[in-house]
Amino acid sequence: MGRRSATGRIGIADVAKLAGVSLATVSRVMNGNFTVDAEIAARVRAAATELRYQPNPVGRSLALGKTDTIGIVVPDLSNPTFQAILRGLSMAAAQDGYRVLIADSSEVSSEEAILAGEARRRCDGLVLCAPRMSDAELAELAPSLQPLVLINRSTENTASPSLMVDYAKGIQDLADHLVGLGHTRLAFLSGPPRSASNKLRLAGLERFREANPGIDVHMLPGGSSFEVGHQAVDAVLSSGATGVLTFNDLVAMGLLSGLHEHGVNVPGDISVTGFDDISFARYTTPTLTTMTVPITELGEQAWQRMIETIRSARLPAPTATTAAPLAASAAVEDADDGARAPLPTIFHPKLTVRGSTGPAAVHPGPQ
Amino acid sequence: MGRRSATGRIGIADVAKLAGVSLATVSRVMNGNFTVDAEIAARVRAAATELRYQPNPVGRSLALGKTDTIGIVVPDLSNPTFQAILRGLSMAAAQDGYRVLIADSSEVSSEEAILAGEARRRCDGLVLCAPRMSDAELAELAPSLQPLVLINRSTENTASPSLMVDYAKGIQDLADHLVGLGHTRLAFLSGPPRSASNKLRLAGLERFREANPGIDVHMLPGGSSFEVGHQAVDAVLSSGATGVLTFNDLVAMGLLSGLHEHGVNVPGDISVTGFDDISFARYTTPTLTTMTVPITELGEQAWQRMIETIRSARLPAPTATTAAPLAASAAVEDADDGARAPLPTIFHPKLTVRGSTGPAAVHPGPQ
DNA sequence: AGGGATTGAGAAAACGCTTTCTCACTATCG
DNA sequence: CGATAGTGAGAAAGCGTTTTCTCAATCCCT
């Protein structure tokens, strides 16, 4: 009496009929429940293979209350950093039999909440990667996204595992590296306005300034793409800086390319540094001095935290009364289920010196 | 009597109770069915927002027989080409309210069939991107994957839309370009053994050889990564070639970097070409001459074909008798449902000349 | 004012699977 | 040899929706 007379697909019922057993028995056999007589089990398996039966995951998910899928929300899938995180996550999850659903918010912070919610409902957990939303929004949203792992953000109230990279220290290391090479006039090509990791870099540079009063650090507006770096050549040159820090490797590569076109020698006239150490960084000309962030490992670690959270969320028997869904606060209930210490895991990037940095020129480069 | 006394989550039943209506009515309201009295509808909506009710997608999927999700299987998520396809697909699908599930086969062709099957069952359709499996396997698998879109492969029997890039012509264009610059000794750094697109390139070069008997084309084993290009420097130099074709931009970049380290001037001593025109290609030093493939558009087009296929598969009433699931051939049934012309859509890459190619040196580069 | 057409909402079946509950049957022990 | 524990498999409930079916109430027209 259904809309379509059967989906056309082979179901557990077909197998049961062919094997002459009940649905329950087929299910038992398919799930390795050994309370089934060997002879019958064999008959069921034979029927299953003959019909090429494959259990319907949606039915399974509904009955089991899990989808074996996790979601990830990224601000921009064209960014190699997020691609690497996605890859690390996906490979690690696959090892444990989970799949990954992706959602790209296109850097639109208002989309994030909706995307995250939708993705979460389809999955057993969610990874929020460098969300652009405000702290307040994030804090409000986090409880309802529960098995949640954050990358490059953290929340106070909710006990969601969080993976952070110490960008502040990283950018300081780079600045120190340049100072060590004799540079006294630096410039920083900053990142996207809503990026939390950019704020960390700015904070790091602030500390650097305090520690190095003699060094001039020129701030330049920026972004996260090649184009930003490529178009910043003039601004960089007129700043008079001999050492340039950039938001990430992409920007650095754009800048490198632009400087080359202008006939500026790197590192002879100007030193350039990136951030992240994407795979391309070792193949630029000159090769790029940058901070190495174990990006793929970040994705893998995100998965580890995720699977831990999912597993610990399954065990504890729900003591909460189920009978009173009156309060509108239902979403908060399991907020401190996996009440593990919510201390963020901090990744410390490490300085990788390559060919794009060198001793400061005696006089600044060509204006 | 369920395992856990309710999932804890708010369900349609809670809303119904609060609004004092039946489950059916809530469903009607949520789905914009206007046969509901305005006053009641308002009450339902109020209850829904008060409880922060969000329909469970799994339940919905089961009832509706669709998941609003498609899957994509790629050989290697770290390859920028596949990343770009994924991005194009994902963005286009998102426009139509679909999500993307990813599966990375890690270049293991035996994994592909399983991954594809699993992914397909969870989704409404599948994109198979440059599958490494054999033609026979692909042909056998295709019917069971039905709403299926192929990228860089095609099948004879099944009417699955297929998107192909004319790599054969592309590589010829590049070779012609080098010949036009006076090069007479060429080399080709080939791609992964199981790659169909590599076979097309080889076929193209074969035709090129026939048309240009005077030109020497040296074949070198390769792969698809930086490292391959980087490590091929010696082989390239000892081949005596002055013009080098590579499998893709990654290989070309590795080679560029390696040549630079060896003090070989590009394009002065040797000209190098890539393939694909990934975004990095315009920021190498020298900038890379390559064949531009509209990669992201490939992903978008894949989505267009997919949504067409899905939609056309919904309309035709299933005339087939549902009562006899005896034959094991059930998977083949809707093989020619969307019996549109299965002509592959061919993308023609276009030559983009940049700085890595130039006139042939009078005498071959340093040995 | 009475009868057929129309509207609106509830009851229940269906989607495909898992699992508890239950019971028939066999093996074991006193 | 009869009572009891144990084993294996079927019936049915349940997961959270949607949708058909059904029926009561309202409406309009003659």
PDB file of N, CA, C and O (backbone and C1' of nucleotides) in Angstrom, chain D residues 1-8 10-30:
ATOM      1  P    DC D   1      10.272 -44.633  30.781  1.00  0.00           P
ATOM      2  O5'  DC D   1      10.470 -43.862  32.163  1.00  0.00           O
ATOM      3  C5'  DC D   1       9.429 -43.862  33.119  1.00  0.00           C
ATOM      4  C4'  DC D   1       9.295 -42.472  33.710  1.00  0.00           C
ATOM      5  C3'  DC D   1       8.756 -41.410  32.731  1.00  0.00           C
ATOM      6  O3'  DC D   1       7.928 -40.516  33.481  1.00  0.00           O
ATOM      7  C1'  DC D   1      10.874 -40.732  33.467  1.00  0.00           C
ATOM      8  P    DG D   2       6.713 -39.780  32.776  1.00  0.00           P
ATOM      9  O5'  DG D   2       6.692 -38.420  33.600  1.00  0.00           O
ATOM     10  C5'  DG D   2       6.663 -38.446  35.025  1.00  0.00           C
ATOM     11  C4'  DG D   2       7.470 -37.264  35.573  1.00  0.00           C
ATOM     12  C3'  DG D   2       6.987 -35.905  35.061  1.00  0.00           C
ATOM     13  O3'  DG D   2       7.026 -34.979  36.128  1.00  0.00           O
ATOM     14  C1'  DG D   2       9.276 -36.208  34.531  1.00  0.00           C
ATOM     15  P    DA D   3       6.165 -33.623  35.980  1.00  0.00           P
ATOM     16  O5'  DA D   3       7.258 -32.525  36.363  1.00  0.00           O
ATOM     17  C5'  DA D   3       7.963 -32.642  37.603  1.00  0.00           C
ATOM     18  C4'  DA D   3       9.311 -31.923  37.491  1.00  0.00           C
ATOM     19  C3'  DA D   3       9.196 -30.442  37.095  1.00  0.00           C
ATOM     20  O3'  DA D   3      10.055 -29.684  37.938  1.00  0.00           O
ATOM     21  C1'  DA D   3      10.640 -31.564  35.598  1.00  0.00           C
ATOM     22  P    DT D   4      10.046 -28.066  37.879  1.00  0.00           P
ATOM     23  O5'  DT D   4      11.418 -27.768  37.143  1.00  0.00           O
ATOM     24  C5'  DT D   4      12.640 -28.360  37.643  1.00  0.00           C
ATOM     25  C4'  DT D   4      13.789 -27.950  36.724  1.00  0.00           C
ATOM     26  C3'  DT D   4      13.743 -26.486  36.275  1.00  0.00           C
ATOM     27  O3'  DT D   4      15.054 -25.955  36.345  1.00  0.00           O
ATOM     28  C1'  DT D   4      13.875 -27.888  34.399  1.00  0.00           C
ATOM     29  P    DA D   5      15.256 -24.377  36.598  1.00  0.00           P
ATOM     30  O5'  DA D   5      16.575 -24.103  35.746  1.00  0.00           O
ATOM     31  C5'  DA D   5      17.628 -25.081  35.762  1.00  0.00           C
ATOM     32  C4'  DA D   5      18.165 -25.295  34.357  1.00  0.00           C
ATOM     33  C3'  DA D   5      18.537 -24.002  33.617  1.00  0.00           C
ATOM     34  O3'  DA D   5      19.887 -24.123  33.178  1.00  0.00           O
ATOM     35  C1'  DA D   5      17.225 -25.405  32.235  1.00  0.00           C
ATOM     36  P    DG D   6      20.631 -22.915  32.515  1.00  0.00           P
ATOM     37  O5'  DG D   6      20.483 -23.307  30.983  1.00  0.00           O
ATOM     38  C5'  DG D   6      20.831 -24.643  30.572  1.00  0.00           C
ATOM     39  C4'  DG D   6      20.585 -24.774  29.087  1.00  0.00           C
ATOM     40  C3'  DG D   6      20.984 -23.537  28.259  1.00  0.00           C
ATOM     41  O3'  DG D   6      21.682 -24.003  27.120  1.00  0.00           O
ATOM     42  C1'  DG D   6      18.754 -24.119  27.773  1.00  0.00           C
ATOM     43  P    DT D   7      22.573 -22.980  26.273  1.00  0.00           P
ATOM     44  O5'  DT D   7      21.898 -23.156  24.847  1.00  0.00           O
ATOM     45  C5'  DT D   7      21.528 -24.468  24.395  1.00  0.00           C
ATOM     46  C4'  DT D   7      20.565 -24.331  23.242  1.00  0.00           C
ATOM     47  C3'  DT D   7      20.873 -23.164  22.293  1.00  0.00           C
ATOM     48  O3'  DT D   7      20.992 -23.672  20.984  1.00  0.00           O
ATOM     49  C1'  DT D   7      18.588 -23.190  22.858  1.00  0.00           C
ATOM     50  P    DG D   8      21.647 -22.773  19.814  1.00  0.00           P
ATOM     51  O5'  DG D   8      20.409 -22.585  18.849  1.00  0.00           O
ATOM     52  C5'  DG D   8      19.560 -23.694  18.587  1.00  0.00           C
ATOM     53  C4'  DG D   8      18.275 -23.190  17.971  1.00  0.00           C
ATOM     54  C3'  DG D   8      18.471 -22.056  16.954  1.00  0.00           C
ATOM     55  O3'  DG D   8      17.656 -22.326  15.841  1.00  0.00           O
ATOM     56  C1'  DG D   8      16.936 -21.387  18.610  1.00  0.00           C
ATOM     57  P    DG D  10      12.249 -18.723  11.854  1.00  0.00           P
ATOM     58  O5'  DG D  10      10.784 -18.172  12.166  1.00  0.00           O
ATOM     59  C5'  DG D  10       9.833 -19.042  12.782  1.00  0.00           C
ATOM     60  C4'  DG D  10       8.878 -18.252  13.656  1.00  0.00           C
ATOM     61  C3'  DG D  10       8.342 -16.975  13.000  1.00  0.00           C
ATOM     62  O3'  DG D  10       6.958 -16.867  13.293  1.00  0.00           O
ATOM     63  C1'  DG D  10       9.330 -16.433  15.066  1.00  0.00           C
ATOM     64  P    DA D  11       6.075 -15.882  12.437  1.00  0.00           P
ATOM     65  O5'  DA D  11       5.305 -15.075  13.566  1.00  0.00           O
ATOM     66  C5'  DA D  11       5.344 -15.498  14.938  1.00  0.00           C
ATOM     67  C4'  DA D  11       4.784 -14.414  15.849  1.00  0.00           C
ATOM     68  C3'  DA D  11       4.090 -13.244  15.155  1.00  0.00           C
ATOM     69  O3'  DA D  11       3.105 -12.734  16.048  1.00  0.00           O
ATOM     70  C1'  DA D  11       6.069 -12.461  16.185  1.00  0.00           C
ATOM     71  P    DA D  12       2.272 -11.429  15.615  1.00  0.00           P
ATOM     72  O5'  DA D  12       3.092 -10.241  16.282  1.00  0.00           O
ATOM     73  C5'  DA D  12       3.467 -10.338  17.659  1.00  0.00           C
ATOM     74  C4'  DA D  12       4.200  -9.066  18.077  1.00  0.00           C
ATOM     75  C3'  DA D  12       3.659  -7.767  17.465  1.00  0.00           C
ATOM     76  O3'  DA D  12       3.851  -6.757  18.415  1.00  0.00           O
ATOM     77  C1'  DA D  12       5.884  -7.960  16.927  1.00  0.00           C
ATOM     78  P    DA D  13       2.914  -5.500  18.462  1.00  0.00           P
ATOM     79  O5'  DA D  13       3.792  -4.447  19.286  1.00  0.00           O
ATOM     80  C5'  DA D  13       4.611  -4.920  20.358  1.00  0.00           C
ATOM     81  C4'  DA D  13       5.902  -4.115  20.384  1.00  0.00           C
ATOM     82  C3'  DA D  13       5.707  -2.624  20.121  1.00  0.00           C
ATOM     83  O3'  DA D  13       6.520  -1.912  21.024  1.00  0.00           O
ATOM     84  C1'  DA D  13       7.276  -3.499  18.611  1.00  0.00           C
ATOM     85  P    DG D  14       6.202  -0.397  21.376  1.00  0.00           P
ATOM     86  O5'  DG D  14       7.448   0.343  20.730  1.00  0.00           O
ATOM     87  C5'  DG D  14       8.759  -0.117  21.038  1.00  0.00           C
ATOM     88  C4'  DG D  14       9.712   0.355  19.968  1.00  0.00           C
ATOM     89  C3'  DG D  14       9.435   1.778  19.467  1.00  0.00           C
ATOM     90  O3'  DG D  14      10.514   2.606  19.837  1.00  0.00           O
ATOM     91  C1'  DG D  14       9.928   0.278  17.686  1.00  0.00           C
ATOM     92  P    DC D  15      10.334   4.184  19.837  1.00  0.00           P
ATOM     93  O5'  DC D  15      11.403   4.628  18.756  1.00  0.00           O
ATOM     94  C5'  DC D  15      12.763   4.242  18.831  1.00  0.00           C
ATOM     95  C4'  DC D  15      13.399   4.520  17.496  1.00  0.00           C
ATOM     96  C3'  DC D  15      12.819   5.761  16.815  1.00  0.00           C
ATOM     97  O3'  DC D  15      13.641   6.886  17.135  1.00  0.00           O
ATOM     98  C1'  DC D  15      13.098   3.921  15.286  1.00  0.00           C
ATOM     99  P    DG D  16      12.907   8.220  17.655  1.00  0.00           P
ATOM    100  O5'  DG D  16      12.430   8.917  16.303  1.00  0.00           O
ATOM    101  C5'  DG D  16      13.403   9.316  15.360  1.00  0.00           C
ATOM    102  C4'  DG D  16      12.718   9.782  14.108  1.00  0.00           C
ATOM    103  C3'  DG D  16      11.618  10.828  14.336  1.00  0.00           C
ATOM    104  O3'  DG D  16      11.762  11.833  13.364  1.00  0.00           O
ATOM    105  C1'  DG D  16      10.764   9.024  13.094  1.00  0.00           C
ATOM    106  P    DT D  17      10.979  13.206  13.493  1.00  0.00           P
ATOM    107  O5'  DT D  17      10.555  13.434  11.987  1.00  0.00           O
ATOM    108  C5'  DT D  17       9.371  12.820  11.492  1.00  0.00           C
ATOM    109  C4'  DT D  17       9.602  12.331  10.099  1.00  0.00           C
ATOM    110  C3'  DT D  17       8.479  12.740   9.176  1.00  0.00           C
ATOM    111  O3'  DT D  17       8.978  13.619   8.185  1.00  0.00           O
ATOM    112  C1'  DT D  17       8.738  10.345   9.231  1.00  0.00           C
ATOM    113  P    DT D  18       7.906  14.438   7.347  1.00  0.00           P
ATOM    114  O5'  DT D  18       7.249  13.316   6.414  1.00  0.00           O
ATOM    115  C5'  DT D  18       7.996  12.775   5.338  1.00  0.00           C
ATOM    116  C4'  DT D  18       7.139  11.793   4.578  1.00  0.00           C
ATOM    117  C3'  DT D  18       5.938  12.395   3.853  1.00  0.00           C
ATOM    118  O3'  DT D  18       5.900  11.807   2.569  1.00  0.00           O
ATOM    119  C1'  DT D  18       5.212  10.648   5.263  1.00  0.00           C
ATOM    120  P    DT D  19       5.042  12.483   1.422  1.00  0.00           P
ATOM    121  O5'  DT D  19       3.759  11.536   1.387  1.00  0.00           O
ATOM    122  C5'  DT D  19       3.956  10.146   1.188  1.00  0.00           C
ATOM    123  C4'  DT D  19       2.654   9.408   1.380  1.00  0.00           C
ATOM    124  C3'  DT D  19       1.423  10.116   0.802  1.00  0.00           C
ATOM    125  O3'  DT D  19       0.619   9.148   0.174  1.00  0.00           O
ATOM    126  C1'  DT D  19       1.031   9.558   3.029  1.00  0.00           C
ATOM    127  P    DT D  20      -0.255   9.560  -1.082  1.00  0.00           P
ATOM    128  O5'  DT D  20      -1.299   8.353  -1.121  1.00  0.00           O
ATOM    129  C5'  DT D  20      -0.848   7.032  -0.814  1.00  0.00           C
ATOM    130  C4'  DT D  20      -1.796   6.373   0.177  1.00  0.00           C
ATOM    131  C3'  DT D  20      -3.285   6.462  -0.227  1.00  0.00           C
ATOM    132  O3'  DT D  20      -3.815   5.154  -0.289  1.00  0.00           O
ATOM    133  C1'  DT D  20      -2.978   7.038   2.043  1.00  0.00           C
ATOM    134  P    DC D  21      -5.244   4.965  -1.024  1.00  0.00           P
ATOM    135  O5'  DC D  21      -6.185   4.624   0.213  1.00  0.00           O
ATOM    136  C5'  DC D  21      -5.658   3.907   1.324  1.00  0.00           C
ATOM    137  C4'  DC D  21      -6.540   4.089   2.553  1.00  0.00           C
ATOM    138  C3'  DC D  21      -8.039   4.249   2.250  1.00  0.00           C
ATOM    139  O3'  DC D  21      -8.764   3.344   3.061  1.00  0.00           O
ATOM    140  C1'  DC D  21      -7.308   5.972   3.697  1.00  0.00           C
ATOM    141  P    DT D  22     -10.298   3.095   2.804  1.00  0.00           P
ATOM    142  O5'  DT D  22     -10.974   3.892   4.006  1.00  0.00           O
ATOM    143  C5'  DT D  22     -10.395   3.793   5.317  1.00  0.00           C
ATOM    144  C4'  DT D  22     -10.987   4.874   6.211  1.00  0.00           C
ATOM    145  C3'  DT D  22     -12.476   5.141   5.965  1.00  0.00           C
ATOM    146  O3'  DT D  22     -13.186   4.909   7.172  1.00  0.00           O
ATOM    147  C1'  DT D  22     -11.243   7.171   6.125  1.00  0.00           C
ATOM    148  P    DC D  23     -14.770   4.751   7.099  1.00  0.00           P
ATOM    149  O5'  DC D  23     -15.225   5.982   7.982  1.00  0.00           O
ATOM    150  C5'  DC D  23     -14.498   6.324   9.165  1.00  0.00           C
ATOM    151  C4'  DC D  23     -14.671   7.800   9.458  1.00  0.00           C
ATOM    152  C3'  DC D  23     -16.121   8.306   9.307  1.00  0.00           C
ATOM    153  O3'  DC D  23     -16.449   9.099  10.420  1.00  0.00           O
ATOM    154  C1'  DC D  23     -14.649   9.698   8.159  1.00  0.00           C
ATOM    155  P    DA D  24     -17.926   9.061  11.004  1.00  0.00           P
ATOM    156  O5'  DA D  24     -18.043  10.507  11.657  1.00  0.00           O
ATOM    157  C5'  DA D  24     -17.012  10.959  12.534  1.00  0.00           C
ATOM    158  C4'  DA D  24     -16.808  12.452  12.333  1.00  0.00           C
ATOM    159  C3'  DA D  24     -18.099  13.260  12.336  1.00  0.00           C
ATOM    160  O3'  DA D  24     -17.941  14.370  13.189  1.00  0.00           O
ATOM    161  C1'  DA D  24     -16.858  13.728  10.370  1.00  0.00           C
ATOM    162  P    DA D  25     -19.180  15.237  13.636  1.00  0.00           P
ATOM    163  O5'  DA D  25     -18.932  16.605  12.867  1.00  0.00           O
ATOM    164  C5'  DA D  25     -17.663  17.241  12.999  1.00  0.00           C
ATOM    165  C4'  DA D  25     -17.512  18.264  11.893  1.00  0.00           C
ATOM    166  C3'  DA D  25     -18.717  19.209  11.740  1.00  0.00           C
ATOM    167  O3'  DA D  25     -18.255  20.541  11.713  1.00  0.00           O
ATOM    168  C1'  DA D  25     -18.128  18.272   9.655  1.00  0.00           C
ATOM    169  P    DT D  26     -19.273  21.741  11.977  1.00  0.00           P
ATOM    170  O5'  DT D  26     -19.249  22.525  10.602  1.00  0.00           O
ATOM    171  C5'  DT D  26     -17.988  22.963  10.067  1.00  0.00           C
ATOM    172  C4'  DT D  26     -18.091  23.094   8.564  1.00  0.00           C
ATOM    173  C3'  DT D  26     -19.144  24.097   8.074  1.00  0.00           C
ATOM    174  O3'  DT D  26     -18.481  25.179   7.450  1.00  0.00           O
ATOM    175  C1'  DT D  26     -19.108  22.113   6.771  1.00  0.00           C
ATOM    176  P    DC D  27     -19.305  26.512   7.103  1.00  0.00           P
ATOM    177  O5'  DC D  27     -19.620  26.359   5.546  1.00  0.00           O
ATOM    178  C5'  DC D  27     -18.548  26.075   4.633  1.00  0.00           C
ATOM    179  C4'  DC D  27     -19.129  25.592   3.319  1.00  0.00           C
ATOM    180  C3'  DC D  27     -20.232  26.482   2.749  1.00  0.00           C
ATOM    181  O3'  DC D  27     -19.723  27.186   1.623  1.00  0.00           O
ATOM    182  C1'  DC D  27     -20.731  24.135   2.530  1.00  0.00           C
ATOM    183  P    DC D  28     -20.571  28.437   1.045  1.00  0.00           P
ATOM    184  O5'  DC D  28     -21.308  27.750  -0.192  1.00  0.00           O
ATOM    185  C5'  DC D  28     -20.556  26.951  -1.110  1.00  0.00           C
ATOM    186  C4'  DC D  28     -21.507  26.140  -1.953  1.00  0.00           C
ATOM    187  C3'  DC D  28     -22.637  26.946  -2.595  1.00  0.00           C
ATOM    188  O3'  DC D  28     -22.633  26.691  -3.999  1.00  0.00           O
ATOM    189  C1'  DC D  28     -23.510  25.017  -1.508  1.00  0.00           C
ATOM    190  P    DC D  29     -23.341  27.744  -5.014  1.00  0.00           P
ATOM    191  O5'  DC D  29     -24.498  26.844  -5.632  1.00  0.00           O
ATOM    192  C5'  DC D  29     -24.191  25.504  -6.057  1.00  0.00           C
ATOM    193  C4'  DC D  29     -25.476  24.683  -6.067  1.00  0.00           C
ATOM    194  C3'  DC D  29     -26.679  25.417  -6.653  1.00  0.00           C
ATOM    195  O3'  DC D  29     -27.205  24.673  -7.739  1.00  0.00           O
ATOM    196  C1'  DC D  29     -27.243  24.396  -4.579  1.00  0.00           C
ATOM    197  P    DT D  30     -28.268  25.411  -8.770  1.00  0.00           P
ATOM    198  O5'  DT D  30     -29.564  24.507  -8.588  1.00  0.00           O
ATOM    199  C5'  DT D  30     -29.462  23.076  -8.679  1.00  0.00           C
ATOM    200  C4'  DT D  30     -30.548  22.433  -7.829  1.00  0.00           C
ATOM    201  C3'  DT D  30     -31.977  22.770  -8.261  1.00  0.00           C
ATOM    202  O3'  DT D  30     -32.748  21.575  -8.290  1.00  0.00           O
ATOM    203  C1'  DT D  30     -31.698  23.176  -5.950  1.00  0.00           C
TER     204       DT D  30
END
